[in-house]
């Protein structure tokens, strides 16, 4: 593994130098403020930099039985699995699921990120802010989470590295006031508190925040959840206004049936996928090709058995 240390006056300059030298496959191992700017430690795995092999659906040639085994491994609900059993998997996913692009362009409506406690909302906001800064933008980042201890401090640690100001506004009135500080056309990212969506008062709180900001609501939900639980959560958050889904922890979750169940139950557009711990490279757009590859990765005779058998 090749390690390299980069120092620059700003995070954007450090990341630009890193990408020029190591490329898009570089892993961000850490970053910190130093005298005169920031310091970023990165690594490049030689194997990751080389071609990974053939693309596409590796189960397509194996027949319907292998596809069924893969979908069963992921605990995809039967009704959804029936839609995906035949044909190119990416094509079938595109046909039966919505894939969304988060509106981050200048002048777009603010984005309000919601979800249950611990879903990864704060890190998702930090990752999107990093993406925008690296592209030359300066988003307005707002913490509306006045409930979780340390939530504001966690997000502030990222915004300081990005040379962004973090505004704190946990009530609809203060949120509307914070938005008056938005630079013309700047994207707005709002980190909402983690809530129980089955509590009517909590759902009303999210609706009030979204209404005050004129925001589009994005659900952040971790992969690997029980399928029925994921579907219920997504439906409840959709009732509170969620339109799109960011699935986190795809780097550690092996079974993705919950992601599909959530998207279907909430009629949510699949937008982004959390694939690592880094702020700069830990979030990627969710596409049909990406999801198809994840559904078939590592699925075979040794892994497609019921989970309980592994402990027999």
PDB file of N, CA and C in Angstrom, residues 65-152:
ATOM      1  N   UNK A  65     -31.958 -20.129 -11.285  1.00  0.00           N
ATOM      2  CA  UNK A  65     -31.747 -20.698  -9.965  1.00  0.00           C
ATOM      3  C   UNK A  65     -30.706 -19.889  -9.184  1.00  0.00           C
ATOM      4  N   UNK A  66     -29.587 -19.533  -9.835  1.00  0.00           N
ATOM      5  CA  UNK A  66     -28.549 -18.765  -9.168  1.00  0.00           C
ATOM      6  C   UNK A  66     -29.059 -17.368  -8.778  1.00  0.00           C
ATOM      7  N   UNK A  67     -29.858 -16.770  -9.653  1.00  0.00           N
ATOM      8  CA  UNK A  67     -30.414 -15.454  -9.336  1.00  0.00           C
ATOM      9  C   UNK A  67     -31.316 -15.554  -8.108  1.00  0.00           C
ATOM     10  N   UNK A  68     -32.144 -16.594  -8.073  1.00  0.00           N
ATOM     11  CA  UNK A  68     -33.036 -16.775  -6.930  1.00  0.00           C
ATOM     12  C   UNK A  68     -32.240 -16.971  -5.640  1.00  0.00           C
ATOM     13  N   UNK A  69     -31.151 -17.743  -5.727  1.00  0.00           N
ATOM     14  CA  UNK A  69     -30.319 -17.958  -4.542  1.00  0.00           C
ATOM     15  C   UNK A  69     -29.705 -16.649  -4.055  1.00  0.00           C
ATOM     16  N   UNK A  70     -29.266 -15.814  -5.003  1.00  0.00           N
ATOM     17  CA  UNK A  70     -28.674 -14.534  -4.622  1.00  0.00           C
ATOM     18  C   UNK A  70     -29.697 -13.640  -3.947  1.00  0.00           C
ATOM     19  N   UNK A  71     -30.880 -13.559  -4.514  1.00  0.00           N
ATOM     20  CA  UNK A  71     -31.920 -12.714  -3.933  1.00  0.00           C
ATOM     21  C   UNK A  71     -32.378 -13.258  -2.580  1.00  0.00           C
ATOM     22  N   UNK A  72     -32.406 -14.581  -2.440  1.00  0.00           N
ATOM     23  CA  UNK A  72     -32.767 -15.183  -1.157  1.00  0.00           C
ATOM     24  C   UNK A  72     -31.696 -14.897  -0.114  1.00  0.00           C
ATOM     25  N   UNK A  73     -30.432 -14.942  -0.521  1.00  0.00           N
ATOM     26  CA  UNK A  73     -29.336 -14.624   0.392  1.00  0.00           C
ATOM     27  C   UNK A  73     -29.517 -13.235   0.981  1.00  0.00           C
ATOM     28  N   UNK A  74     -29.967 -12.297   0.160  1.00  0.00           N
ATOM     29  CA  UNK A  74     -30.165 -10.918   0.615  1.00  0.00           C
ATOM     30  C   UNK A  74     -31.511 -10.713   1.298  1.00  0.00           C
ATOM     31  N   UNK A  75     -32.302 -11.786   1.411  1.00  0.00           N
ATOM     32  CA  UNK A  75     -33.633 -11.706   2.033  1.00  0.00           C
ATOM     33  C   UNK A  75     -34.532 -10.706   1.328  1.00  0.00           C
ATOM     34  N   UNK A  76     -34.400 -10.628   0.007  1.00  0.00           N
ATOM     35  CA  UNK A  76     -35.283  -9.759  -0.765  1.00  0.00           C
ATOM     36  C   UNK A  76     -36.701 -10.321  -0.676  1.00  0.00           C
ATOM     37  N   UNK A  77     -37.694  -9.509  -0.322  1.00  0.00           N
ATOM     38  CA  UNK A  77     -39.061 -10.005  -0.232  1.00  0.00           C
ATOM     39  C   UNK A  77     -39.507 -10.690  -1.526  1.00  0.00           C
ATOM     40  N   UNK A  78     -40.327 -11.725  -1.394  1.00  0.00           N
ATOM     41  CA  UNK A  78     -40.711 -12.541  -2.547  1.00  0.00           C
ATOM     42  C   UNK A  78     -41.317 -11.715  -3.673  1.00  0.00           C
ATOM     43  N   UNK A  79     -42.162 -10.770  -3.328  1.00  0.00           N
ATOM     44  CA  UNK A  79     -42.817  -9.974  -4.372  1.00  0.00           C
ATOM     45  C   UNK A  79     -41.806  -9.166  -5.171  1.00  0.00           C
ATOM     46  N   UNK A  80     -40.768  -8.659  -4.493  1.00  0.00           N
ATOM     47  CA  UNK A  80     -39.731  -7.906  -5.199  1.00  0.00           C
ATOM     48  C   UNK A  80     -38.800  -8.844  -5.950  1.00  0.00           C
ATOM     49  N   UNK A  81     -38.462  -9.980  -5.339  1.00  0.00           N
ATOM     50  CA  UNK A  81     -37.579 -10.939  -6.001  1.00  0.00           C
ATOM     51  C   UNK A  81     -38.180 -11.420  -7.308  1.00  0.00           C
ATOM     52  N   UNK A  82     -39.496 -11.598  -7.343  1.00  0.00           N
ATOM     53  CA  UNK A  82     -40.149 -12.071  -8.566  1.00  0.00           C
ATOM     54  C   UNK A  82     -39.961 -11.096  -9.717  1.00  0.00           C
ATOM     55  N   UNK A  83     -39.807  -9.815  -9.397  1.00  0.00           N
ATOM     56  CA  UNK A  83     -39.604  -8.803 -10.434  1.00  0.00           C
ATOM     57  C   UNK A  83     -38.183  -8.811 -10.978  1.00  0.00           C
ATOM     58  N   UNK A  84     -37.257  -9.427 -10.238  1.00  0.00           N
ATOM     59  CA  UNK A  84     -35.836  -9.327 -10.569  1.00  0.00           C
ATOM     60  C   UNK A  84     -35.221 -10.645 -11.007  1.00  0.00           C
ATOM     61  N   UNK A  85     -36.013 -11.701 -11.116  1.00  0.00           N
ATOM     62  CA  UNK A  85     -35.453 -13.031 -11.343  1.00  0.00           C
ATOM     63  C   UNK A  85     -34.945 -13.251 -12.764  1.00  0.00           C
ATOM     64  N   UNK A  86     -35.489 -12.558 -13.728  1.00  0.00           N
ATOM     65  CA  UNK A  86     -35.108 -12.802 -15.120  1.00  0.00           C
ATOM     66  C   UNK A  86     -34.570 -11.529 -15.751  1.00  0.00           C
ATOM     67  N   UNK A  87     -33.686 -11.722 -16.748  1.00  0.00           N
ATOM     68  CA  UNK A  87     -33.122 -10.591 -17.458  1.00  0.00           C
ATOM     69  C   UNK A  87     -31.913 -10.006 -16.744  1.00  0.00           C
ATOM     70  N   UNK A  88     -31.302  -9.030 -17.377  1.00  0.00           N
ATOM     71  CA  UNK A  88     -30.156  -8.350 -16.786  1.00  0.00           C
ATOM     72  C   UNK A  88     -30.582  -7.678 -15.493  1.00  0.00           C
ATOM     73  N   UNK A  89     -29.852  -7.937 -14.408  1.00  0.00           N
ATOM     74  CA  UNK A  89     -30.279  -7.472 -13.103  1.00  0.00           C
ATOM     75  C   UNK A  89     -30.323  -5.946 -13.031  1.00  0.00           C
ATOM     76  N   UNK A  90     -29.321  -5.276 -13.564  1.00  0.00           N
ATOM     77  CA  UNK A  90     -29.308  -3.813 -13.525  1.00  0.00           C
ATOM     78  C   UNK A  90     -30.501  -3.241 -14.288  1.00  0.00           C
ATOM     79  N   UNK A  91     -30.825  -3.864 -15.414  1.00  0.00           N
ATOM     80  CA  UNK A  91     -31.970  -3.402 -16.200  1.00  0.00           C
ATOM     81  C   UNK A  91     -33.268  -3.579 -15.423  1.00  0.00           C
ATOM     82  N   UNK A  92     -33.405  -4.713 -14.758  1.00  0.00           N
ATOM     83  CA  UNK A  92     -34.616  -4.966 -13.974  1.00  0.00           C
ATOM     84  C   UNK A  92     -34.719  -4.006 -12.783  1.00  0.00           C
ATOM     85  N   UNK A  93     -33.583  -3.718 -12.150  1.00  0.00           N
ATOM     86  CA  UNK A  93     -33.603  -2.752 -11.056  1.00  0.00           C
ATOM     87  C   UNK A  93     -34.046  -1.377 -11.551  1.00  0.00           C
ATOM     88  N   UNK A  94     -33.540  -0.962 -12.703  1.00  0.00           N
ATOM     89  CA  UNK A  94     -33.928   0.333 -13.277  1.00  0.00           C
ATOM     90  C   UNK A  94     -35.408   0.376 -13.616  1.00  0.00           C
ATOM     91  N   UNK A  95     -35.931  -0.768 -14.026  1.00  0.00           N
ATOM     92  CA  UNK A  95     -37.335  -0.832 -14.437  1.00  0.00           C
ATOM     93  C   UNK A  95     -38.280  -0.766 -13.250  1.00  0.00           C
ATOM     94  N   UNK A  96     -37.895  -1.385 -12.126  1.00  0.00           N
ATOM     95  CA  UNK A  96     -38.835  -1.536 -11.016  1.00  0.00           C
ATOM     96  C   UNK A  96     -38.532  -0.659  -9.800  1.00  0.00           C
ATOM     97  N   UNK A  97     -37.395   0.038  -9.816  1.00  0.00           N
ATOM     98  CA  UNK A  97     -37.054   0.935  -8.716  1.00  0.00           C
ATOM     99  C   UNK A  97     -36.686   2.299  -9.284  1.00  0.00           C
ATOM    100  N   UNK A  98     -36.912   3.331  -8.480  1.00  0.00           N
ATOM    101  CA  UNK A  98     -36.518   4.679  -8.879  1.00  0.00           C
ATOM    102  C   UNK A  98     -35.114   4.966  -8.368  1.00  0.00           C
ATOM    103  N   UNK A  99     -34.306   5.582  -9.210  1.00  0.00           N
ATOM    104  CA  UNK A  99     -32.971   6.028  -8.816  1.00  0.00           C
ATOM    105  C   UNK A  99     -32.951   7.551  -8.951  1.00  0.00           C
ATOM    106  N   UNK A 100     -32.512   8.219  -7.892  1.00  0.00           N
ATOM    107  CA  UNK A 100     -32.611   9.679  -7.832  1.00  0.00           C
ATOM    108  C   UNK A 100     -31.232  10.304  -7.695  1.00  0.00           C
ATOM    109  N   UNK A 101     -31.108  11.514  -8.204  1.00  0.00           N
ATOM    110  CA  UNK A 101     -29.912  12.329  -8.009  1.00  0.00           C
ATOM    111  C   UNK A 101     -30.264  13.460  -7.065  1.00  0.00           C
ATOM    112  N   UNK A 102     -29.534  13.573  -5.970  1.00  0.00           N
ATOM    113  CA  UNK A 102     -29.835  14.645  -5.026  1.00  0.00           C
ATOM    114  C   UNK A 102     -29.598  16.000  -5.686  1.00  0.00           C
ATOM    115  N   UNK A 103     -30.549  16.922  -5.557  1.00  0.00           N
ATOM    116  CA  UNK A 103     -30.392  18.251  -6.179  1.00  0.00           C
ATOM    117  C   UNK A 103     -29.405  19.110  -5.396  1.00  0.00           C
ATOM    118  N   UNK A 104     -28.182  19.163  -5.861  1.00  0.00           N
ATOM    119  CA  UNK A 104     -27.125  19.910  -5.185  1.00  0.00           C
ATOM    120  C   UNK A 104     -26.616  21.082  -6.018  1.00  0.00           C
ATOM    121  N   UNK A 105     -27.267  21.343  -7.129  1.00  0.00           N
ATOM    122  CA  UNK A 105     -26.832  22.433  -7.996  1.00  0.00           C
ATOM    123  C   UNK A 105     -27.225  23.773  -7.386  1.00  0.00           C
ATOM    124  N   UNK A 106     -26.615  24.831  -7.907  1.00  0.00           N
ATOM    125  CA  UNK A 106     -26.909  26.180  -7.422  1.00  0.00           C
ATOM    126  C   UNK A 106     -28.403  26.463  -7.562  1.00  0.00           C
ATOM    127  N   UNK A 107     -28.977  27.019  -6.501  1.00  0.00           N
ATOM    128  CA  UNK A 107     -30.380  27.387  -6.541  1.00  0.00           C
ATOM    129  C   UNK A 107     -31.351  26.280  -6.191  1.00  0.00           C
ATOM    130  N   UNK A 108     -30.853  25.073  -5.957  1.00  0.00           N
ATOM    131  CA  UNK A 108     -31.742  23.956  -5.630  1.00  0.00           C
ATOM    132  C   UNK A 108     -32.344  24.149  -4.240  1.00  0.00           C
ATOM    133  N   UNK A 109     -33.465  23.482  -4.003  1.00  0.00           N
ATOM    134  CA  UNK A 109     -34.105  23.550  -2.694  1.00  0.00           C
ATOM    135  C   UNK A 109     -33.193  22.950  -1.633  1.00  0.00           C
ATOM    136  N   UNK A 110     -33.253  23.436  -0.406  1.00  0.00           N
ATOM    137  CA  UNK A 110     -32.461  22.829   0.671  1.00  0.00           C
ATOM    138  C   UNK A 110     -32.797  21.352   0.839  1.00  0.00           C
ATOM    139  N   UNK A 111     -31.838  20.597   1.345  1.00  0.00           N
ATOM    140  CA  UNK A 111     -32.037  19.173   1.614  1.00  0.00           C
ATOM    141  C   UNK A 111     -32.030  18.956   3.120  1.00  0.00           C
ATOM    142  N   UNK A 112     -33.075  18.297   3.624  1.00  0.00           N
ATOM    143  CA  UNK A 112     -33.198  17.984   5.042  1.00  0.00           C
ATOM    144  C   UNK A 112     -33.020  16.482   5.210  1.00  0.00           C
ATOM    145  N   UNK A 113     -31.976  16.084   5.930  1.00  0.00           N
ATOM    146  CA  UNK A 113     -31.639  14.674   6.081  1.00  0.00           C
ATOM    147  C   UNK A 113     -32.225  14.149   7.385  1.00  0.00           C
ATOM    148  N   UNK A 114     -33.087  13.134   7.267  1.00  0.00           N
ATOM    149  CA  UNK A 114     -33.804  12.588   8.414  1.00  0.00           C
ATOM    150  C   UNK A 114     -33.524  11.096   8.520  1.00  0.00           C
ATOM    151  N   UNK A 115     -33.890  10.529   9.671  1.00  0.00           N
ATOM    152  CA  UNK A 115     -33.711   9.096   9.853  1.00  0.00           C
ATOM    153  C   UNK A 115     -33.782   8.743  11.316  1.00  0.00           C
ATOM    154  N   UNK A 116     -33.742   7.459  11.632  1.00  0.00           N
ATOM    155  CA  UNK A 116     -33.720   7.052  13.038  1.00  0.00           C
ATOM    156  C   UNK A 116     -32.373   7.393  13.662  1.00  0.00           C
ATOM    157  N   UNK A 117     -32.285   7.413  14.988  1.00  0.00           N
ATOM    158  CA  UNK A 117     -30.994   7.694  15.636  1.00  0.00           C
ATOM    159  C   UNK A 117     -29.915   6.712  15.185  1.00  0.00           C
ATOM    160  N   UNK A 118     -28.719   7.253  14.902  1.00  0.00           N
ATOM    161  CA  UNK A 118     -27.583   6.412  14.535  1.00  0.00           C
ATOM    162  C   UNK A 118     -27.546   5.943  13.103  1.00  0.00           C
ATOM    163  N   UNK A 119     -28.398   6.497  12.248  1.00  0.00           N
ATOM    164  CA  UNK A 119     -28.456   6.034  10.857  1.00  0.00           C
ATOM    165  C   UNK A 119     -27.281   6.519  10.015  1.00  0.00           C
ATOM    166  N   UNK A 120     -26.626   7.605  10.435  1.00  0.00           N
ATOM    167  CA  UNK A 120     -25.521   8.158   9.654  1.00  0.00           C
ATOM    168  C   UNK A 120     -25.844   9.475   8.986  1.00  0.00           C
ATOM    169  N   UNK A 121     -26.822  10.213   9.520  1.00  0.00           N
ATOM    170  CA  UNK A 121     -27.223  11.480   8.904  1.00  0.00           C
ATOM    171  C   UNK A 121     -26.101  12.515   8.933  1.00  0.00           C
ATOM    172  N   UNK A 122     -25.467  12.662  10.105  1.00  0.00           N
ATOM    173  CA  UNK A 122     -24.434  13.691  10.247  1.00  0.00           C
ATOM    174  C   UNK A 122     -23.258  13.420   9.324  1.00  0.00           C
ATOM    175  N   UNK A 123     -22.823  12.171   9.246  1.00  0.00           N
ATOM    176  CA  UNK A 123     -21.712  11.836   8.362  1.00  0.00           C
ATOM    177  C   UNK A 123     -22.112  12.012   6.898  1.00  0.00           C
ATOM    178  N   UNK A 124     -23.364  11.712   6.571  1.00  0.00           N
ATOM    179  CA  UNK A 124     -23.831  11.919   5.197  1.00  0.00           C
ATOM    180  C   UNK A 124     -23.774  13.394   4.822  1.00  0.00           C
ATOM    181  N   UNK A 125     -24.225  14.264   5.725  1.00  0.00           N
ATOM    182  CA  UNK A 125     -24.151  15.707   5.470  1.00  0.00           C
ATOM    183  C   UNK A 125     -22.693  16.139   5.297  1.00  0.00           C
ATOM    184  N   UNK A 126     -21.798  15.627   6.151  1.00  0.00           N
ATOM    185  CA  UNK A 126     -20.378  15.982   6.051  1.00  0.00           C
ATOM    186  C   UNK A 126     -19.797  15.517   4.719  1.00  0.00           C
ATOM    187  N   UNK A 127     -20.165  14.324   4.281  1.00  0.00           N
ATOM    188  CA  UNK A 127     -19.646  13.806   3.011  1.00  0.00           C
ATOM    189  C   UNK A 127     -20.131  14.626   1.829  1.00  0.00           C
ATOM    190  N   UNK A 128     -21.397  15.008   1.839  1.00  0.00           N
ATOM    191  CA  UNK A 128     -21.919  15.812   0.731  1.00  0.00           C
ATOM    192  C   UNK A 128     -21.309  17.210   0.742  1.00  0.00           C
ATOM    193  N   UNK A 129     -21.101  17.774   1.930  1.00  0.00           N
ATOM    194  CA  UNK A 129     -20.440  19.077   2.012  1.00  0.00           C
ATOM    195  C   UNK A 129     -19.024  18.991   1.461  1.00  0.00           C
ATOM    196  N   UNK A 130     -18.325  17.907   1.779  1.00  0.00           N
ATOM    197  CA  UNK A 130     -16.969  17.708   1.253  1.00  0.00           C
ATOM    198  C   UNK A 130     -16.993  17.614  -0.270  1.00  0.00           C
ATOM    199  N   UNK A 131     -17.940  16.871  -0.807  1.00  0.00           N
ATOM    200  CA  UNK A 131     -18.056  16.734  -2.265  1.00  0.00           C
ATOM    201  C   UNK A 131     -18.264  18.100  -2.917  1.00  0.00           C
ATOM    202  N   UNK A 132     -19.115  18.922  -2.332  1.00  0.00           N
ATOM    203  CA  UNK A 132     -19.403  20.228  -2.909  1.00  0.00           C
ATOM    204  C   UNK A 132     -18.190  21.156  -2.821  1.00  0.00           C
ATOM    205  N   UNK A 133     -17.473  21.116  -1.683  1.00  0.00           N
ATOM    206  CA  UNK A 133     -16.284  21.956  -1.537  1.00  0.00           C
ATOM    207  C   UNK A 133     -15.206  21.548  -2.538  1.00  0.00           C
ATOM    208  N   UNK A 134     -15.021  20.240  -2.724  1.00  0.00           N
ATOM    209  CA  UNK A 134     -14.014  19.773  -3.684  1.00  0.00           C
ATOM    210  C   UNK A 134     -14.366  20.172  -5.107  1.00  0.00           C
ATOM    211  N   UNK A 135     -15.667  20.371  -5.352  1.00  0.00           N
ATOM    212  CA  UNK A 135     -16.105  20.803  -6.684  1.00  0.00           C
ATOM    213  C   UNK A 135     -16.076  22.318  -6.822  1.00  0.00           C
ATOM    214  N   UNK A 136     -15.607  22.994  -5.775  1.00  0.00           N
ATOM    215  CA  UNK A 136     -15.479  24.450  -5.844  1.00  0.00           C
ATOM    216  C   UNK A 136     -16.627  25.213  -5.223  1.00  0.00           C
ATOM    217  N   UNK A 137     -17.565  24.517  -4.576  1.00  0.00           N
ATOM    218  CA  UNK A 137     -18.718  25.180  -3.987  1.00  0.00           C
ATOM    219  C   UNK A 137     -18.516  25.504  -2.521  1.00  0.00           C
ATOM    220  N   UNK A 138     -19.499  26.202  -1.954  1.00  0.00           N
ATOM    221  CA  UNK A 138     -19.469  26.553  -0.532  1.00  0.00           C
ATOM    222  C   UNK A 138     -20.887  26.407   0.010  1.00  0.00           C
ATOM    223  N   UNK A 139     -21.294  25.188   0.363  1.00  0.00           N
ATOM    224  CA  UNK A 139     -22.660  24.973   0.826  1.00  0.00           C
ATOM    225  C   UNK A 139     -22.908  25.596   2.194  1.00  0.00           C
ATOM    226  N   UNK A 140     -24.172  25.874   2.458  1.00  0.00           N
ATOM    227  CA  UNK A 140     -24.591  26.285   3.785  1.00  0.00           C
ATOM    228  C   UNK A 140     -24.966  25.031   4.560  1.00  0.00           C
ATOM    229  N   UNK A 141     -24.304  24.793   5.674  1.00  0.00           N
ATOM    230  CA  UNK A 141     -24.542  23.590   6.477  1.00  0.00           C
ATOM    231  C   UNK A 141     -25.202  24.012   7.784  1.00  0.00           C
ATOM    232  N   UNK A 142     -26.321  23.348   8.100  1.00  0.00           N
ATOM    233  CA  UNK A 142     -27.100  23.705   9.292  1.00  0.00           C
ATOM    234  C   UNK A 142     -27.348  22.450  10.121  1.00  0.00           C
ATOM    235  N   UNK A 143     -27.102  22.543  11.407  1.00  0.00           N
ATOM    236  CA  UNK A 143     -27.456  21.474  12.336  1.00  0.00           C
ATOM    237  C   UNK A 143     -28.783  21.824  12.988  1.00  0.00           C
ATOM    238  N   UNK A 144     -29.787  20.969  12.766  1.00  0.00           N
ATOM    239  CA  UNK A 144     -31.088  21.147  13.411  1.00  0.00           C
ATOM    240  C   UNK A 144     -31.276  20.116  14.515  1.00  0.00           C
ATOM    241  N   UNK A 145     -30.187  19.459  14.896  1.00  0.00           N
ATOM    242  CA  UNK A 145     -30.241  18.397  15.899  1.00  0.00           C
ATOM    243  C   UNK A 145     -29.894  18.968  17.266  1.00  0.00           C
ATOM    244  N   UNK A 146     -30.922  19.322  18.024  1.00  0.00           N
ATOM    245  CA  UNK A 146     -30.695  19.828  19.360  1.00  0.00           C
ATOM    246  C   UNK A 146     -30.914  18.779  20.429  1.00  0.00           C
ATOM    247  N   UNK A 147     -30.998  17.502  20.013  1.00  0.00           N
ATOM    248  CA  UNK A 147     -31.326  16.428  20.952  1.00  0.00           C
ATOM    249  C   UNK A 147     -30.124  15.564  21.304  1.00  0.00           C
ATOM    250  N   UNK A 148     -29.363  15.143  20.302  1.00  0.00           N
ATOM    251  CA  UNK A 148     -28.276  14.209  20.571  1.00  0.00           C
ATOM    252  C   UNK A 148     -27.055  14.950  21.090  1.00  0.00           C
ATOM    253  N   UNK A 149     -26.547  14.502  22.211  1.00  0.00           N
ATOM    254  CA  UNK A 149     -25.350  15.120  22.783  1.00  0.00           C
ATOM    255  C   UNK A 149     -24.177  14.974  21.830  1.00  0.00           C
ATOM    256  N   UNK A 150     -23.520  16.082  21.536  1.00  0.00           N
ATOM    257  CA  UNK A 150     -22.342  16.051  20.671  1.00  0.00           C
ATOM    258  C   UNK A 150     -22.632  16.117  19.190  1.00  0.00           C
ATOM    259  N   UNK A 151     -23.912  16.170  18.795  1.00  0.00           N
ATOM    260  CA  UNK A 151     -24.239  16.159  17.367  1.00  0.00           C
ATOM    261  C   UNK A 151     -23.657  17.376  16.658  1.00  0.00           C
ATOM    262  N   UNK A 152     -23.845  18.559  17.259  1.00  0.00           N
ATOM    263  CA  UNK A 152     -23.339  19.772  16.629  1.00  0.00           C
ATOM    264  C   UNK A 152     -21.820  19.774  16.583  1.00  0.00           C
TER     265      UNK A 152
END
